[in-house]
Amino acid sequence: MSDPEADEKSRGFSEGLSSSQGDIRVLFVLNALLSTLFGWTIIWGLSLLGMAEYSLINVATAAIVLFALTYAVTMS
């Protein structure tokens, strides 16, 4: 059968989770990390196709563009 105490704990957890705004610093770090990894992957793939040179500047540029795009889309 249903345990009322467990239902109350579950309800409290889901309510707290849905109302949590999160820490913006964690979002920035995750965005930067994932943008860098995705930018590295894009430049690596383009270098395999001979369309771009694999360099730190190209990876950084791709990461910055992806970071800015993701930030603009999620914060609007």
Coordinates of C-alpha atoms in Angstrom, one line a residue:
M1 CA 0.0 0.0 0.0
S2 CA 1.0 3.6 -0.1
D3 CA 3.1 5.1 2.7
P4 CA 1.9 8.6 3.4
E5 CA 5.4 9.6 4.8
A6 CA 7.1 8.5 1.6
D7 CA 4.6 10.3 -0.5
E8 CA 5.2 13.5 1.4
K9 CA 9.0 13.2 1.1
S10 CA 8.6 12.6 -2.7
R11 CA 6.3 15.5 -3.1
G12 CA 8.6 17.8 -1.2
F13 CA 11.6 16.8 -3.3
S14 CA 9.8 17.3 -6.6
E15 CA 8.4 20.7 -5.5
G16 CA 11.9 21.8 -4.4
L17 CA 13.5 20.6 -7.6
S18 CA 11.0 22.3 -9.8
S19 CA 11.3 25.6 -8.0
S20 CA 15.2 25.6 -7.9
Q21 CA 16.8 28.3 -10.0
G22 CA 20.3 26.8 -9.8
D23 CA 23.6 28.6 -9.4
I24 CA 24.5 30.7 -12.4
R25 CA 28.3 30.0 -11.9
V26 CA 27.7 26.3 -12.4
L27 CA 25.8 27.0 -15.6
F28 CA 28.6 29.2 -16.9
V29 CA 31.2 26.5 -16.1
L30 CA 29.2 23.8 -17.7
N31 CA 28.5 25.9 -20.7
A32 CA 32.2 26.8 -21.1
L33 CA 33.3 23.2 -20.8
L34 CA 30.7 21.7 -23.1
S35 CA 31.2 24.5 -25.7
T36 CA 34.9 23.9 -25.6
L37 CA 34.5 20.1 -26.1
F38 CA 31.9 20.6 -28.9
G39 CA 34.1 23.3 -30.6
W40 CA 37.1 20.9 -30.4
T41 CA 34.9 18.2 -32.0
I42 CA 33.7 20.5 -34.8
I43 CA 37.2 21.7 -35.6
W44 CA 38.6 18.2 -35.5
G45 CA 35.9 17.0 -37.9
L46 CA 36.4 19.9 -40.2
S47 CA 40.2 19.3 -40.2
L48 CA 39.6 15.7 -41.2
L49 CA 37.6 17.0 -44.2
G50 CA 40.3 19.5 -45.0
M51 CA 37.9 22.5 -44.5
A52 CA 39.7 24.0 -41.5
E53 CA 43.1 23.9 -39.9
Y54 CA 43.2 22.2 -36.5
S55 CA 44.6 24.9 -34.2
L56 CA 44.1 26.3 -30.7
I57 CA 42.8 29.6 -32.1
N58 CA 40.2 27.8 -34.2
V59 CA 39.0 25.7 -31.3
A60 CA 38.9 28.7 -29.0
T61 CA 36.9 30.7 -31.6
A62 CA 34.4 27.9 -32.1
A63 CA 34.1 27.5 -28.3
I64 CA 33.5 31.3 -27.8
V65 CA 30.9 31.4 -30.6
L66 CA 29.1 28.3 -29.2
F67 CA 29.2 29.7 -25.7
A68 CA 27.8 33.1 -26.8
L69 CA 25.1 31.4 -28.9
T70 CA 24.1 29.1 -26.1
Y71 CA 24.0 31.9 -23.6
A72 CA 21.9 34.1 -25.9
V73 CA 19.4 31.3 -26.5
T74 CA 19.0 30.2 -22.9
M75 CA 18.9 33.6 -21.3
S76 CA 16.4 35.2 -23.6

